[in-house]
Amino acid sequence: MSESQPAADNHLDSSPTPTPVDADEFLLAQVRARGEATPASGISSQLLLITAVLFIAIGGLNWGWRTVIFLAVAIAIHELGHVLAMRVFGYKNVRMLFLPFFGGLATGQPRELDATKNALVSLAGPLVGIASAVLAGVLALVTGAPPWLVEFAWASLFLNAFNLLPLVPLDGGQFANDTLFSRFPVLELLFRLLAVAGLGWLAWRAQSWVLGVVAGFMLLGTPQAFRRARIIREARRDPDWQTRPLDRDAVVALRGLVNQIYAGVSEKTPGRLPELAHGVWLEIRKRFPGPGGTTALLAGYLVLCAIVIPVIAVLLARLLPHPAL
């Protein structure tokens, strides 16, 4: 909408005839505005509160109230780790919420895509969650091991260890995809299919319909995800994309790429076009870690999974009584 204008005089016939808004200029303005406006904190707080109440209410009826309280606190601490990392890296519109049956979700909009930062954001949640498990274990040792504190330590450790499994959309899967696979469409496709198989196996073993639903949606979205990765990689090979400004010519090209990826979305659902174009713009210009950075990230992940978590689990098992959970 335009700013308010003074009232028109009586000589209406002398005013210039308005010209239609240029569609490409309008799209350019919308793409540039993506991620800039921060939503009202009250809305985010209300959404967090509502989803937390739903998570606890539904979870309590299915898993028991004691268990769901421990899980809700552990999930909140885990998601706060992601939120803090997003804040540090300058993400916009950062918020968190609970997903009944699924867990929690932290979202934010980066000004630019950097695979190293994305990978660190993925690890931040489990790291903060594991730290909370260690803190709870230490407090339990010095306070006579109250059952609720022991149970929380184990719930937090298990939740965060599970999230580090290298299966998309878990944090470990997102970390591995950003660090290694997202720059190679075929490898990303294979990694996604392995994740679908892994989630399907876990769903069958644990009799979890939630994991089965996640695996099913991932499988349905695989063809489009592969098409998107292949088209974006071709654009990345064009050096002009790495230096060109976000101008009218760029959004014209982005419109074409979005329509290739999402099968004519600009005609079917034009309201989604700015968001999708902005996402493609960021993906094309995404930065990836070099060999040294990739090695360091993977080494840190392996140490966390293969050494830190097992050591913490052994210490908790030896020093504290077994929890009721």
XYZ file of C-alpha atoms in Angstrom:
325
model
C 0.000 0.000 0.000
C 1.178 3.519 -0.709
C 1.465 6.295 1.828
C -1.488 8.620 2.380
C -1.733 11.395 -0.201
C -3.293 14.880 0.065
C -6.897 15.174 -1.048
C -7.340 15.660 -4.785
C -8.598 18.999 -6.134
C -11.500 19.505 -8.546
C -9.388 19.197 -11.699
C -9.495 15.386 -11.773
C -9.250 15.245 -15.535
C -5.767 16.814 -15.383
C -4.322 14.028 -13.140
C -2.129 11.440 -14.836
C -3.667 8.041 -15.442
C -2.208 5.465 -13.037
C -0.093 2.801 -14.664
C -0.394 -0.892 -13.673
C 2.131 -2.131 -11.154
C 4.951 -3.929 -12.903
C 4.748 -7.576 -11.838
C 8.517 -8.090 -11.837
C 9.182 -4.922 -9.836
C 6.507 -5.963 -7.360
C 8.048 -9.436 -7.036
C 11.481 -7.857 -6.579
C 10.184 -5.737 -3.697
C 8.583 -8.763 -2.056
C 11.701 -10.931 -2.405
C 13.874 -8.175 -0.948
C 11.484 -7.830 1.978
C 11.577 -11.540 2.835
C 13.042 -12.094 6.270
C 13.292 -8.406 7.090
C 10.097 -7.854 9.065
C 10.130 -9.328 12.561
C 6.730 -10.606 13.723
C 5.263 -9.284 16.933
C 6.802 -11.063 19.910
C 3.340 -11.421 21.424
C 2.212 -13.584 18.516
C 5.283 -15.826 18.848
C 4.788 -16.106 22.619
C 1.121 -16.978 22.210
C 1.933 -19.616 19.594
C 4.584 -21.142 21.855
C 2.187 -21.227 24.802
C -0.674 -22.744 22.809
C 1.481 -25.446 21.222
C 3.119 -26.247 24.577
C -0.289 -26.753 26.201
C -1.414 -28.976 23.311
C 1.808 -30.996 23.447
C 1.489 -31.593 27.187
C -2.248 -32.326 27.048
C -2.055 -34.782 24.143
C 1.210 -36.315 25.329
C -0.049 -36.704 28.868
C -3.060 -38.694 27.709
C -0.864 -40.994 25.609
C 2.438 -41.300 27.506
C 1.566 -40.263 31.048
C 1.832 -36.861 32.674
C 5.166 -37.471 34.415
C 6.866 -38.537 31.193
C 5.461 -35.724 29.075
C 6.576 -33.053 31.561
C 10.157 -34.319 31.429
C 10.023 -34.459 27.642
C 8.499 -30.980 27.363
C 11.253 -29.416 29.480
C 13.971 -31.327 27.615
C 12.502 -30.308 24.250
C 12.230 -26.663 25.318
C 15.900 -26.592 26.370
C 16.894 -28.342 23.131
C 15.014 -25.860 20.951
C 16.398 -22.925 22.927
C 19.841 -24.108 21.843
C 18.795 -23.733 18.206
C 17.215 -20.339 18.935
C 20.370 -19.023 20.613
C 22.538 -20.145 17.689
C 20.177 -18.493 15.205
C 20.339 -15.270 17.190
C 24.139 -15.387 17.207
C 24.232 -15.855 13.421
C 21.782 -13.026 12.771
C 18.695 -14.984 11.694
C 15.463 -13.012 11.404
C 11.982 -13.981 12.604
C 13.324 -16.561 15.060
C 10.645 -18.454 16.945
C 10.038 -21.837 18.556
C 6.971 -23.977 19.081
C 5.926 -27.463 20.106
C 4.556 -30.079 17.721
C 2.166 -32.510 19.443
C 3.435 -36.118 19.048
C 6.493 -34.908 17.104
C 8.470 -32.753 19.550
C 9.522 -29.171 18.938
C 10.627 -26.845 16.177
C 12.793 -23.726 16.022
C 12.539 -21.631 12.873
C 14.318 -18.579 11.531
C 15.149 -16.837 8.272
C 18.835 -16.312 7.444
C 19.934 -13.270 5.497
C 22.218 -15.580 3.521
C 22.779 -19.319 3.466
C 26.030 -20.626 4.884
C 26.319 -24.398 5.255
C 28.778 -24.067 8.136
C 26.394 -21.850 10.116
C 23.471 -24.138 9.301
C 25.440 -27.147 10.536
C 26.343 -25.366 13.775
C 22.708 -24.360 14.308
C 21.747 -28.032 13.883
C 24.281 -29.088 16.524
C 23.437 -26.281 18.949
C 20.166 -27.884 20.095
C 21.688 -31.273 20.993
C 24.745 -29.631 22.584
C 22.645 -27.465 24.909
C 20.357 -30.427 25.619
C 23.271 -32.716 26.482
C 24.731 -30.005 28.706
C 21.398 -29.872 30.559
C 21.537 -33.651 31.053
C 25.052 -33.365 32.503
C 23.974 -30.526 34.786
C 20.967 -32.528 35.983
C 23.230 -35.513 36.653
C 25.676 -33.423 38.684
C 22.854 -31.848 40.684
C 21.416 -35.306 41.318
C 24.755 -36.489 42.687
C 25.055 -33.637 45.149
C 21.395 -33.626 46.255
C 20.898 -37.303 47.007
C 19.650 -38.343 43.546
C 15.976 -37.286 43.694
C 14.090 -39.465 41.199
C 12.690 -36.569 39.182
C 16.156 -35.151 38.561
C 17.571 -38.535 37.569
C 14.657 -39.127 35.212
C 15.112 -35.725 33.588
C 18.840 -36.356 33.048
C 18.113 -39.603 31.222
C 15.183 -38.164 29.239
C 17.294 -35.218 28.053
C 20.273 -37.420 27.158
C 18.109 -39.874 25.199
C 16.179 -37.154 23.375
C 19.313 -35.366 22.220
C 21.201 -38.541 21.340
C 18.254 -39.619 19.190
C 18.225 -36.248 17.442
C 21.868 -36.712 16.464
C 21.100 -39.781 14.339
C 22.176 -39.006 10.737
C 18.629 -39.168 9.410
C 16.845 -36.199 7.859
C 14.867 -34.370 9.298
C 16.606 -35.002 12.641
C 19.374 -32.611 13.642
C 22.088 -35.138 12.831
C 20.653 -35.629 9.350
C 20.447 -31.890 8.699
C 24.021 -31.500 9.948
C 25.314 -34.225 7.622
C 23.329 -32.899 4.685
C 24.638 -29.342 5.100
C 28.201 -30.466 5.728
C 28.501 -33.069 2.987
C 25.598 -33.917 0.733
C 23.615 -30.783 -0.141
C 26.211 -29.653 -2.711
C 25.820 -32.900 -4.716
C 22.238 -33.637 -5.876
C 22.746 -37.372 -6.460
C 24.411 -37.892 -3.081
C 21.698 -35.804 -1.435
C 19.059 -38.005 -3.095
C 20.748 -41.190 -1.865
C 21.123 -39.752 1.621
C 17.445 -38.811 1.664
C 16.386 -42.283 0.536
C 18.580 -43.864 3.216
C 16.932 -41.548 5.746
C 13.484 -42.662 4.581
C 14.535 -46.305 4.953
C 16.051 -45.649 8.377
C 12.985 -43.824 9.649
C 10.753 -46.542 8.253
C 12.771 -49.206 10.073
C 12.660 -47.237 13.327
C 8.908 -46.743 12.906
C 8.432 -50.499 12.472
C 10.690 -51.472 15.380
C 9.249 -48.883 17.755
C 5.681 -49.248 16.462
C 5.672 -45.467 15.995
C 3.120 -44.123 13.535
C 4.693 -40.664 13.945
C 8.011 -41.765 12.433
C 6.091 -43.653 9.759
C 4.214 -40.492 8.765
C 7.468 -38.506 8.599
C 9.072 -41.183 6.420
C 6.028 -41.268 4.142
C 5.972 -37.507 3.585
C 9.710 -37.482 2.930
C 9.317 -40.215 0.327
C 6.485 -38.341 -1.412
C 8.562 -35.156 -1.520
C 11.737 -36.823 -2.816
C 11.165 -36.266 -6.584
C 10.615 -32.541 -6.123
C 13.554 -32.273 -3.702
C 15.856 -33.932 -6.254
C 14.573 -31.697 -9.058
C 15.176 -28.628 -6.901
C 18.718 -29.710 -5.985
C 19.606 -30.466 -9.617
C 18.263 -27.147 -10.955
C 19.932 -25.131 -8.203
C 23.249 -26.869 -8.786
C 23.103 -25.965 -12.467
C 22.504 -22.333 -11.491
C 25.438 -22.443 -9.063
C 27.719 -23.438 -11.917
C 26.950 -20.101 -13.583
C 29.463 -17.658 -12.061
C 27.123 -14.737 -12.765
C 24.759 -15.944 -10.030
C 27.457 -15.511 -7.391
C 28.046 -11.841 -8.215
C 24.807 -10.543 -9.695
C 22.706 -8.178 -7.562
C 19.143 -8.933 -6.592
C 17.515 -6.805 -9.274
C 14.685 -7.093 -11.773
C 16.658 -9.338 -14.144
C 17.476 -11.631 -11.244
C 13.846 -12.061 -10.175
C 12.827 -12.743 -13.774
C 15.348 -15.591 -13.815
C 14.236 -16.712 -10.350
C 10.611 -16.841 -11.506
C 11.649 -19.209 -14.281
C 13.629 -21.452 -11.904
C 10.787 -21.580 -9.392
C 8.343 -22.604 -12.114
C 10.713 -25.363 -13.217
C 11.054 -26.688 -9.692
C 7.444 -26.326 -8.567
C 5.586 -26.887 -11.842
C 4.145 -23.457 -12.634
C 3.548 -22.293 -9.079
C 3.363 -18.629 -10.167
C 0.083 -19.368 -11.961
C -1.370 -21.876 -9.483
C -0.499 -20.222 -6.166
C 1.087 -16.826 -6.882
C 1.084 -15.923 -3.199
C 3.877 -18.426 -2.580
C 6.106 -17.075 -5.334
C 8.056 -14.480 -3.270
C 8.877 -16.999 -0.537
C 9.959 -19.680 -3.014
C 11.970 -17.228 -5.128
C 13.757 -15.947 -2.034
C 14.564 -19.506 -0.983
C 15.985 -20.369 -4.409
C 18.027 -17.138 -4.401
C 19.599 -18.070 -1.066
C 20.235 -21.680 -2.128
C 22.005 -20.661 -5.329
C 24.365 -18.387 -3.409
C 24.855 -20.789 -0.496
C 28.418 -21.074 0.796
C 29.929 -24.427 1.746
C 32.863 -25.237 4.032
C 36.185 -26.114 2.447
C 38.027 -29.405 3.084
C 39.428 -28.202 6.423
C 36.095 -26.896 7.665
C 34.265 -30.030 6.552
C 36.805 -32.249 8.321
C 36.556 -30.214 11.531
C 32.753 -30.301 11.541
C 32.609 -34.045 10.925
C 35.285 -34.722 13.553
C 33.326 -32.746 16.137
C 30.131 -34.623 15.281
C 31.835 -38.024 15.518
C 33.470 -37.184 18.851
C 30.112 -36.060 20.220
C 28.290 -39.190 19.064
C 30.972 -41.844 19.580
C 32.696 -40.591 22.737
C 30.887 -37.819 24.628
C 27.384 -39.308 24.717
C 28.492 -42.894 25.549
C 30.755 -41.615 28.347
C 27.932 -39.539 29.831
C 25.551 -42.505 29.614
C 28.047 -44.814 31.371
C 28.653 -42.271 34.143
C 24.937 -41.737 34.693
C 24.364 -45.508 34.825
C 27.182 -46.066 37.337
C 26.735 -43.070 39.598
C 22.963 -42.702 39.716
C 20.120 -45.150 40.389
C 18.136 -46.390 37.438
C 15.226 -44.062 36.606
C 11.575 -45.064 36.690
C 11.086 -43.869 33.105
